[in-house]
PDB file of C-alpha atoms in Angstrom:
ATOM      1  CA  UNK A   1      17.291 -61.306 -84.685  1.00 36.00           C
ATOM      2  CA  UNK A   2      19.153 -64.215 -82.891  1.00 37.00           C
ATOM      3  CA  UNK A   3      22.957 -63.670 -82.160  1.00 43.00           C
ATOM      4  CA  UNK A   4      24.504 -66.319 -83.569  1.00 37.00           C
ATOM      5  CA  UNK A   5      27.372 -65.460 -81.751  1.00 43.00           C
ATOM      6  CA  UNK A   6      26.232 -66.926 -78.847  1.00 43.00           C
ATOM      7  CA  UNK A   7      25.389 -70.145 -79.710  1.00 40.00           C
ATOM      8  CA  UNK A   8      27.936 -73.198 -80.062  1.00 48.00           C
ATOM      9  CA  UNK A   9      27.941 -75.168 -83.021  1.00 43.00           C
ATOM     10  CA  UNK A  10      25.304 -78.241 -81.968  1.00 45.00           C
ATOM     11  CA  UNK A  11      22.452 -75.365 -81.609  1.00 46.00           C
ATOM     12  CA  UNK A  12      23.312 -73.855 -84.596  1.00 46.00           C
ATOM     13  CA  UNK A  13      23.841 -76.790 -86.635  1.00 47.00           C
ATOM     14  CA  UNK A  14      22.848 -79.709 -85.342  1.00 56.00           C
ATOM     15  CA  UNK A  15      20.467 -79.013 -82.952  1.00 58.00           C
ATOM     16  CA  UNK A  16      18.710 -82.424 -81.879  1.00 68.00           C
ATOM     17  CA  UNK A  17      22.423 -84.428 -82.304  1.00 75.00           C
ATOM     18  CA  UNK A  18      24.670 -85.854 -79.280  1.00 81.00           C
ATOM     19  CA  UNK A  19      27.474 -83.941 -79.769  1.00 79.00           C
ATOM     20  CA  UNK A  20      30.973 -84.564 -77.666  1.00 82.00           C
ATOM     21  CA  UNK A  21      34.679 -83.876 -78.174  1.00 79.00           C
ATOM     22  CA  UNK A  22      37.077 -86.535 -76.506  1.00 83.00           C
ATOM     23  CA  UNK A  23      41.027 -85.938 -76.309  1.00 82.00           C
ATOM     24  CA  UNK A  24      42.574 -89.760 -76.046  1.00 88.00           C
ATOM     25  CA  UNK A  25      46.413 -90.468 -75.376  1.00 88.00           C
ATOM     26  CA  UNK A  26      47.226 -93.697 -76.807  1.00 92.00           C
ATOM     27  CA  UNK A  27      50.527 -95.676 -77.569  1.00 93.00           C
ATOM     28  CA  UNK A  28      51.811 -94.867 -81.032  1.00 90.00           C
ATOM     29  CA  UNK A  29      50.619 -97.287 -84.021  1.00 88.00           C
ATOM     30  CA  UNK A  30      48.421 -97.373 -86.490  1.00 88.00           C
ATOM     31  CA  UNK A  31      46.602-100.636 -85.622  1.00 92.00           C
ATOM     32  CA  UNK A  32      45.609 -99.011 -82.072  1.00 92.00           C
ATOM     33  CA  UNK A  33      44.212 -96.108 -83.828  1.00 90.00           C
ATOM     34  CA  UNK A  34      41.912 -98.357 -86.228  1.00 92.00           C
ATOM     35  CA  UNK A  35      41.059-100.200 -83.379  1.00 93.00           C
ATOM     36  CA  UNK A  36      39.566 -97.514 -81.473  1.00 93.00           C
ATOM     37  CA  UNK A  37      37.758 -95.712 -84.558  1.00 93.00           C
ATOM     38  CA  UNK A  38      36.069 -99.491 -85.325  1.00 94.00           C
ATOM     39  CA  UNK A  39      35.546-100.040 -81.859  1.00 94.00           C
ATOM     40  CA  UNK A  40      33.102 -96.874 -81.164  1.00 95.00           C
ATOM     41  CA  UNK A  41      31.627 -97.784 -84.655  1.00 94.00           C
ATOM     42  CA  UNK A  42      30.721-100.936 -83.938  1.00 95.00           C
ATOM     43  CA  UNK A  43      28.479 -98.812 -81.060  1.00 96.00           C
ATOM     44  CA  UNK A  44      26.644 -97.174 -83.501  1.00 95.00           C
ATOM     45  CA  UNK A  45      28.688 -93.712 -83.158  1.00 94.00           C
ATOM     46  CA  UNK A  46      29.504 -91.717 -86.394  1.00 91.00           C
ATOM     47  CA  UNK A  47      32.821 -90.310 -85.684  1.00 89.00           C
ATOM     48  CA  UNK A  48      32.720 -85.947 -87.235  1.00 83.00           C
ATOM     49  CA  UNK A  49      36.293 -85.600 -87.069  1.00 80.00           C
ATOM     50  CA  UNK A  50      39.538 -87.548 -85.994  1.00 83.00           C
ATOM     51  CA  UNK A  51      42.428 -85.205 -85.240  1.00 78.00           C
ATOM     52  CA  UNK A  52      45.788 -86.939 -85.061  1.00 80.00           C
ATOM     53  CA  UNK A  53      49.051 -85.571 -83.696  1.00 76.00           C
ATOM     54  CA  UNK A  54      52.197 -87.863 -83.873  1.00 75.00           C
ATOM     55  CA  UNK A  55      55.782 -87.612 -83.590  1.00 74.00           C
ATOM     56  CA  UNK A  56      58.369 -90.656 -85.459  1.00 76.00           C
ATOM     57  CA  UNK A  57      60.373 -90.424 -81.815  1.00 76.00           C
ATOM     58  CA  UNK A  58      57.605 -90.718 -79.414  1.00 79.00           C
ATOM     59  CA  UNK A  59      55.490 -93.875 -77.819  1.00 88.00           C
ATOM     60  CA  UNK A  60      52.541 -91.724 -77.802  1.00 87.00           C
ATOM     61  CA  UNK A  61      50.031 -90.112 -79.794  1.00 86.00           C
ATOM     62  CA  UNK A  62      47.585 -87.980 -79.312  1.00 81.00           C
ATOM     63  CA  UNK A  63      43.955 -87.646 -80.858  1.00 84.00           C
ATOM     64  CA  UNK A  64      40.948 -85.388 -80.579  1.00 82.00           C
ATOM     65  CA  UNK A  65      37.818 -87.262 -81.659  1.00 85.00           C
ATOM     66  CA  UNK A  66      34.671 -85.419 -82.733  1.00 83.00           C
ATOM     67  CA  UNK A  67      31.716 -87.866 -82.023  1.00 87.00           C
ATOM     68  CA  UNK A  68      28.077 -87.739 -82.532  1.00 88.00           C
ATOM     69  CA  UNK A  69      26.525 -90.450 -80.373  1.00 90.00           C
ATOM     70  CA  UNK A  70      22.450 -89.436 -81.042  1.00 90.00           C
ATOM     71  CA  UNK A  71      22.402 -93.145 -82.557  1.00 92.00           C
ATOM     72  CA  UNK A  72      24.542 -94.956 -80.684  1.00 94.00           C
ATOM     73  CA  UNK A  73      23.989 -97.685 -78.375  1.00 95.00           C
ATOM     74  CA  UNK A  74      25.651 -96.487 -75.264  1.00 92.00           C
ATOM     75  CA  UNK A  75      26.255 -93.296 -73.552  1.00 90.00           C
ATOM     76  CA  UNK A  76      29.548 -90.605 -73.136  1.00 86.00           C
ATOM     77  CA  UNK A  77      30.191 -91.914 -70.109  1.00 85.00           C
ATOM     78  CA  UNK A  78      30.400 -95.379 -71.388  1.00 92.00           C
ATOM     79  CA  UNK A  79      32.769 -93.933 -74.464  1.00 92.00           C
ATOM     80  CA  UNK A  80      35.253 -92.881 -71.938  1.00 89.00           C
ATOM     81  CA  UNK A  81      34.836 -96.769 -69.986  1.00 92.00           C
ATOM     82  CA  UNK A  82      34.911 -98.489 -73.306  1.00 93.00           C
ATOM     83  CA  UNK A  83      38.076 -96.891 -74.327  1.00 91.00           C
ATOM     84  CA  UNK A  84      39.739 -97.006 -70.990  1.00 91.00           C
ATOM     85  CA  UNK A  85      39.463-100.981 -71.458  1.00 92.00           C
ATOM     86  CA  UNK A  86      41.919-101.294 -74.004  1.00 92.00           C
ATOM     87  CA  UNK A  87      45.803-101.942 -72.994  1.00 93.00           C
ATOM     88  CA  UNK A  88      46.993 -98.705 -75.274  1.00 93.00           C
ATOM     89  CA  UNK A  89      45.302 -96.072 -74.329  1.00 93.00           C
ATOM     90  CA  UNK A  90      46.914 -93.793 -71.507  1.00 91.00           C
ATOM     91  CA  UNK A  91      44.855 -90.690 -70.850  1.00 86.00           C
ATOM     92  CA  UNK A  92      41.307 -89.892 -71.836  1.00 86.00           C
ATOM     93  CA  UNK A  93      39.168 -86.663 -71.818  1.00 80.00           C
ATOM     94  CA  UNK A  94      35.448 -86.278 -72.667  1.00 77.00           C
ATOM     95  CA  UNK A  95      33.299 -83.287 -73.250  1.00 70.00           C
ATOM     96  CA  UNK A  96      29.497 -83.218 -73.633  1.00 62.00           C
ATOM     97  CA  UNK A  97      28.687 -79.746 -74.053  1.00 55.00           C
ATOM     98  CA  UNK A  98      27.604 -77.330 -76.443  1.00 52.00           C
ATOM     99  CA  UNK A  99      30.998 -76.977 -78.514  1.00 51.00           C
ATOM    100  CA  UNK A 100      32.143 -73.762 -80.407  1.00 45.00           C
ATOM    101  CA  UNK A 101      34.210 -75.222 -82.935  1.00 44.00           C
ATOM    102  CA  UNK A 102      33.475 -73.910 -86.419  1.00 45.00           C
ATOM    103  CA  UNK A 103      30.255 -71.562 -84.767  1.00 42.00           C
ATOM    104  CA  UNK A 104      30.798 -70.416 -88.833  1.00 36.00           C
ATOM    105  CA  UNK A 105      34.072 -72.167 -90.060  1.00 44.00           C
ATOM    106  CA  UNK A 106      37.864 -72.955 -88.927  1.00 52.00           C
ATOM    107  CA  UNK A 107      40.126 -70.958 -91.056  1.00 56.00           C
ATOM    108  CA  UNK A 108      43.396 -73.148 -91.661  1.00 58.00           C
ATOM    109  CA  UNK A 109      47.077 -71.172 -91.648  1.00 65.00           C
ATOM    110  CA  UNK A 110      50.325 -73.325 -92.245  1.00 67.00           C
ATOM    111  CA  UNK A 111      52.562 -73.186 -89.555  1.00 70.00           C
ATOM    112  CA  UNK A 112      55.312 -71.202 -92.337  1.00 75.00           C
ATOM    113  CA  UNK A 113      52.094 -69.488 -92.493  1.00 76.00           C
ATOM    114  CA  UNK A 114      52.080 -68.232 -88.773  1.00 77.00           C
ATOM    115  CA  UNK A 115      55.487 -67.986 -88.290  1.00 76.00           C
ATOM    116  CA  UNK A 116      55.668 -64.921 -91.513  1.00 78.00           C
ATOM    117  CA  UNK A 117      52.690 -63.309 -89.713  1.00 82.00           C
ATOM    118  CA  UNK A 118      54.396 -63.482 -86.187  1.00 81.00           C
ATOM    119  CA  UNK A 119      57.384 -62.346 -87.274  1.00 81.00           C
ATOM    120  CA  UNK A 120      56.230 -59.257 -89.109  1.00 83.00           C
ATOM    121  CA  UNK A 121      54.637 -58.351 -85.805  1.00 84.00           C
ATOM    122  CA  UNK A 122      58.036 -58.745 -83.666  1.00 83.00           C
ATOM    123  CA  UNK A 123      59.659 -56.146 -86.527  1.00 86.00           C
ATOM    124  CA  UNK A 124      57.658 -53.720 -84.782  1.00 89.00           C
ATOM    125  CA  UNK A 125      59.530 -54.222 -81.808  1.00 89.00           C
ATOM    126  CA  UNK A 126      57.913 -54.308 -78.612  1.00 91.00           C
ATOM    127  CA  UNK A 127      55.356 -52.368 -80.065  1.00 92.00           C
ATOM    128  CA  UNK A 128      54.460 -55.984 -82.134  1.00 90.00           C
ATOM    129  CA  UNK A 129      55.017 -58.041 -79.176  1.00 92.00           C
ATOM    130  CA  UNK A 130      52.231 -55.968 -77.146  1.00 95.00           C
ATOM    131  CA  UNK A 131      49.506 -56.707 -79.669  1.00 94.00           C
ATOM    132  CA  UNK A 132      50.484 -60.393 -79.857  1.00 94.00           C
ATOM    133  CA  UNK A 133      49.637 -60.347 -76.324  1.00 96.00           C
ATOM    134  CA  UNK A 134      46.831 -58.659 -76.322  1.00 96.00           C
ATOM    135  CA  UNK A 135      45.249 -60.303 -79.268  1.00 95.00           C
ATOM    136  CA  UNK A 136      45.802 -63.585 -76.997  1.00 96.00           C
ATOM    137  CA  UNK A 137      44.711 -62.052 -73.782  1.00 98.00           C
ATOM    138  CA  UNK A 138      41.321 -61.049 -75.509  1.00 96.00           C
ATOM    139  CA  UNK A 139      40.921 -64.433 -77.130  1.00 94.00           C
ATOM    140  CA  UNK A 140      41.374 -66.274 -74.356  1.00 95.00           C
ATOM    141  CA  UNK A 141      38.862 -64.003 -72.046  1.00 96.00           C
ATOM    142  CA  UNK A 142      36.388 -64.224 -74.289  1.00 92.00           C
ATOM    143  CA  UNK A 143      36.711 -68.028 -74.260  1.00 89.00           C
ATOM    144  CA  UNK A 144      36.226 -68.077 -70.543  1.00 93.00           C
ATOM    145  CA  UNK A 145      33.617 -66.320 -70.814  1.00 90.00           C
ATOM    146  CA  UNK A 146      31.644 -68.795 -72.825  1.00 84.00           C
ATOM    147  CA  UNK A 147      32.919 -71.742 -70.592  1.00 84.00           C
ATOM    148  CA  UNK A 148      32.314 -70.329 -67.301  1.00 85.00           C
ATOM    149  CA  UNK A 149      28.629 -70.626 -68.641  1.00 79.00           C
ATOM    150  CA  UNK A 150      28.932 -74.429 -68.824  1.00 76.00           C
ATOM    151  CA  UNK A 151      31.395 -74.933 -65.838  1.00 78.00           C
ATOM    152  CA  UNK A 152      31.371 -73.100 -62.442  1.00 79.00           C
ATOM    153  CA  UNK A 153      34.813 -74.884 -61.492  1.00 89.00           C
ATOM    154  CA  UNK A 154      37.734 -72.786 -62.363  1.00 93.00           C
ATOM    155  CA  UNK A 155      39.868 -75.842 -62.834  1.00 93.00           C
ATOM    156  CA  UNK A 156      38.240 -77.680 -65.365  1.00 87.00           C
ATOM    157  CA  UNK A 157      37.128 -74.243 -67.286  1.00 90.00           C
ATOM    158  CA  UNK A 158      41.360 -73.859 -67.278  1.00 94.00           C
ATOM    159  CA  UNK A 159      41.423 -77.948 -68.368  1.00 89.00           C
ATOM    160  CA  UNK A 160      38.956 -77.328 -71.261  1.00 84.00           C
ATOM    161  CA  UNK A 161      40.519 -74.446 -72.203  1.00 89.00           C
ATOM    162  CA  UNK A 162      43.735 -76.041 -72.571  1.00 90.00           C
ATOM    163  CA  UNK A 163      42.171 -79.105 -74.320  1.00 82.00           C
ATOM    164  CA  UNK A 164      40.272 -76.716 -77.052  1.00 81.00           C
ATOM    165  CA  UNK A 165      43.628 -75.188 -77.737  1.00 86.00           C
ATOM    166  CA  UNK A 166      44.988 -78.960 -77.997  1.00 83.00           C
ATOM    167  CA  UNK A 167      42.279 -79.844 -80.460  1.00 74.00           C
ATOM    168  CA  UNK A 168      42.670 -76.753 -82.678  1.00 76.00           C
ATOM    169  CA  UNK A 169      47.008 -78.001 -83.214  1.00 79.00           C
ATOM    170  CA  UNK A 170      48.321 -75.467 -81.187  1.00 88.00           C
ATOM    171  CA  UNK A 171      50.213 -77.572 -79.195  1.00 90.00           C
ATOM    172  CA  UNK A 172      50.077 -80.505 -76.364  1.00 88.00           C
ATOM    173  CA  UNK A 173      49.304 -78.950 -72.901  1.00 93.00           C
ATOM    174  CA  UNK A 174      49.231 -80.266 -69.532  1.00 93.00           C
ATOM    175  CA  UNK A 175      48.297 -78.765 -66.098  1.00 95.00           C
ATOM    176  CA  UNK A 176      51.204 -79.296 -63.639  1.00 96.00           C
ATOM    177  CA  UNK A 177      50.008 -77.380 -60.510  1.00 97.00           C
ATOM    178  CA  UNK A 178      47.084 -75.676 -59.015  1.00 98.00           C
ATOM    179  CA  UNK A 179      46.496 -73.425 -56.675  1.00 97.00           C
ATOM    180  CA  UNK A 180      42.560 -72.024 -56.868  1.00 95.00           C
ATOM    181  CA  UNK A 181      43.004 -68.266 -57.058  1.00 96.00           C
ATOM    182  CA  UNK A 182      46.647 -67.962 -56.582  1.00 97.00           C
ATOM    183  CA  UNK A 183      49.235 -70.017 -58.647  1.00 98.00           C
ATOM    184  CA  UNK A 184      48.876 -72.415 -61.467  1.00 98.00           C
ATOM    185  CA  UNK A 185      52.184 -74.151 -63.776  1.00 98.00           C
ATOM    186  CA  UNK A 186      51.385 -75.062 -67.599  1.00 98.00           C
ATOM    187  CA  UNK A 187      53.684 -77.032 -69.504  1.00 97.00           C
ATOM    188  CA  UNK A 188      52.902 -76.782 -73.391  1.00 97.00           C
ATOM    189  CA  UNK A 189      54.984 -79.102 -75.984  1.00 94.00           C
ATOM    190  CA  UNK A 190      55.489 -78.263 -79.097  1.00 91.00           C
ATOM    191  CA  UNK A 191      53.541 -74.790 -79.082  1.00 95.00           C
ATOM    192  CA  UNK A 192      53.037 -73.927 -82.672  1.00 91.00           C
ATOM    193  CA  UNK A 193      54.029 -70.515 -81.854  1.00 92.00           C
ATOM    194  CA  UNK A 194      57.523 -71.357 -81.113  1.00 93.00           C
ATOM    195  CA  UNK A 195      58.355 -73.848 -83.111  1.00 88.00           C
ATOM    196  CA  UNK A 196      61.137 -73.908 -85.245  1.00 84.00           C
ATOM    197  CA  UNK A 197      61.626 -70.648 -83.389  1.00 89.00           C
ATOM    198  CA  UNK A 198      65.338 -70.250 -82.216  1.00 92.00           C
ATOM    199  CA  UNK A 199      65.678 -67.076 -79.559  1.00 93.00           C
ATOM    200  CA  UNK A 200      67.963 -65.972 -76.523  1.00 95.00           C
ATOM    201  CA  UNK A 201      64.935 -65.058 -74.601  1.00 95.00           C
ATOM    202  CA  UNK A 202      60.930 -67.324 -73.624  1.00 96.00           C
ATOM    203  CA  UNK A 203      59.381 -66.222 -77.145  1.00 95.00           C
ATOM    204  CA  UNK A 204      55.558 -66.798 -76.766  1.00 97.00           C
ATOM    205  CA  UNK A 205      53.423 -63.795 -76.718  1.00 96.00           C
ATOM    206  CA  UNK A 206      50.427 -64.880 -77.843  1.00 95.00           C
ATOM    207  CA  UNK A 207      49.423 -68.056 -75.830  1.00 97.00           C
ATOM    208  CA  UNK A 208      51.129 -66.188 -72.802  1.00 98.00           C
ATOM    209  CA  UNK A 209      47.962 -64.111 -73.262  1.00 98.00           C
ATOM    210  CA  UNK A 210      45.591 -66.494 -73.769  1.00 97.00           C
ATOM    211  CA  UNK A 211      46.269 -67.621 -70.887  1.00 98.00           C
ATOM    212  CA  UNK A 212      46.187 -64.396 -68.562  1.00 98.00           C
ATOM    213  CA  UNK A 213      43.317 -63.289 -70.021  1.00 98.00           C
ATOM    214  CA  UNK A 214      41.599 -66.872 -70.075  1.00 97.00           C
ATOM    215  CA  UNK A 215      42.861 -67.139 -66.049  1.00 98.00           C
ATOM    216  CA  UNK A 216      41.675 -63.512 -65.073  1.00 98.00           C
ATOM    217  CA  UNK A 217      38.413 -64.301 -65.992  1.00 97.00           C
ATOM    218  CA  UNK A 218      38.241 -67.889 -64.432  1.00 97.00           C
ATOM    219  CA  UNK A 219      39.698 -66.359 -61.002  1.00 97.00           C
ATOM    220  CA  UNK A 220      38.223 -63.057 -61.328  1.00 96.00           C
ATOM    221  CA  UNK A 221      41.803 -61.455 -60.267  1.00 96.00           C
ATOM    222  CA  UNK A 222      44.496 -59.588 -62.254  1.00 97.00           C
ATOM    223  CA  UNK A 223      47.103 -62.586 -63.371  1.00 98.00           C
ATOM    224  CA  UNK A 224      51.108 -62.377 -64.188  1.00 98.00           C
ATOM    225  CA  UNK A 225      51.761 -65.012 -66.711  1.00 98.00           C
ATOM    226  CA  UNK A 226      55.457 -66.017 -67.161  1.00 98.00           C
ATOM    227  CA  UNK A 227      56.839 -68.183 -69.705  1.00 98.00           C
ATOM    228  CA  UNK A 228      59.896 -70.207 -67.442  1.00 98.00           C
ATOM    229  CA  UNK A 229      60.726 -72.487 -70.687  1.00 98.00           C
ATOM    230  CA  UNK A 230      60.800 -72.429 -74.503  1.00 98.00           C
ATOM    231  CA  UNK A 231      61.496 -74.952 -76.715  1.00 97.00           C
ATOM    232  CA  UNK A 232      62.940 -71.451 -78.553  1.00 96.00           C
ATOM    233  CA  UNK A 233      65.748 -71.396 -76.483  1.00 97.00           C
ATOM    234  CA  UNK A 234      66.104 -75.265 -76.885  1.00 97.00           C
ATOM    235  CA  UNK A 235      64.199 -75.917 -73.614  1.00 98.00           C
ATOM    236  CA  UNK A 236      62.097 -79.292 -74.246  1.00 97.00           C
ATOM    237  CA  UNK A 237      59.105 -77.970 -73.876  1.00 97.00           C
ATOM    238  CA  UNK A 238      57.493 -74.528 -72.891  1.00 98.00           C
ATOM    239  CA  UNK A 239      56.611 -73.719 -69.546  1.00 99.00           C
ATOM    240  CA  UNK A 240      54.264 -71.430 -67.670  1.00 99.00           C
ATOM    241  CA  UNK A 241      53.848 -69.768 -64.442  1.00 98.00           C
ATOM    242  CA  UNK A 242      50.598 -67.947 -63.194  1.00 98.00           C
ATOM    243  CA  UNK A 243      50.387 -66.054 -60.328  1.00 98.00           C
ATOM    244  CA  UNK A 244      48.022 -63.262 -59.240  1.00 96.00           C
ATOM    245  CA  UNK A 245      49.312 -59.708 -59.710  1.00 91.00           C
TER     246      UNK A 245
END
């Protein structure tokens, strides 16, 4: 019996298909987002999925494309080139590997939703905040895991992890710094778990733990993570620290 488990969504699904996720920063309109969804049409690419995350207050948007380019004309590294020619687009990212997404479905929770859930875990006191944690920490080891099969650089396992998270709404995430095997900084905007969130003390639990467990397994070594900021406490954005125990 095959362990389905194991396999990312292109084997499972679509085995013989060109598969690739790209994260795109581009300046905010709606014209510049049509452009770019005609433009890779016009190659012959049949776009999966197109993720949008916006803000009325902010130049920039950003977008996680789903593309399957088994018909197109040109290759992923052209996508990335063709893109990068356009005046409005800032920052682009581009994956071609076996991707994990929906291995059997994405289950959807509002963000009232999540907050309800998290806070009936922080009733329980620190009790609740330790499996918020640990639920993370296990999540993001076992995401590692599956990366460090595609990537032997720590670095970009810790970029795609932070990008998956990005394409799955949990926030907009950046690497800062980064020290291999010793000290990494992580700033996170608007991190679904603390949002609308108002607290006298850093309030993320879970991510916290998706990233020490995510980190301990790219760097082999026991992490600290510490959250520095929190848009909770009215910080603009969340911050991390990681440092090895």
């Amino acid at each position: 019996m095959v362990d389905l488990r194991s396999w990312g969504i292109r084997e499972i699904y679509f085995p013989d298909r060109k598969i690739v996720v790209t994260s795109v920063e581009l300046e905010s309109g709606i014209n510049n987002i049509i452009n770019i969804l005609k433009s890779l049409s016009e190659h012959g690419i049949n776009i999966l999925s197109c993720i949008l995350q916006a803000h009325p207050d902010r130049p920039l948007v950003q977008t996680t494309l789903f593309l399957d380019l088994t018909d197109a004309d040109i290759v992923s590294e052209e996508v990335s080139s063709l893109l990068r020619a356009t005046s409005y687009v800032k920052r682009i990212e581009l994956l071609d590997l076996p991707l994990n997404h929906g291995e059997a479905r994405l289950v959807v929770f509002t963000l009232e939703d999540i907050h309800y859930l998290f806070g009936m875990l922080r009733e329980l006191g620190n009790g609740g905040l330790a499996i918020m944690y640990h639920m993370g920490f296990r999540a993001g080891k076992a995401l590692a895991e599956r990366i460090l099969s595609y990537f032997k650089d720590s670095k970009r396992s810790l970029m795609y992890t932070l990008l998956y998270n990005e394409s799955l709404g949990h926030g907009k995430f950046k690497l800062e710094e980064y020290i291999e095997r010793a000290y990494c900084r992580i700033v996170a905007r608007e991190l679904s778990e603390c949002l609308e969130v108002k607290s006298d003390k850093p309030n993320s639990q879970l991510f916290r733990g998706i990233l020490a467990g995510c980190i301990s397994k790219l760097w082999d070594e026991e992490v600290e993570v510490k959250e520095t900021k929190c848009i909770a406490m009215g910080d603009p954005y969340c911050e991390f620290e990681v440092e090895i125990k």
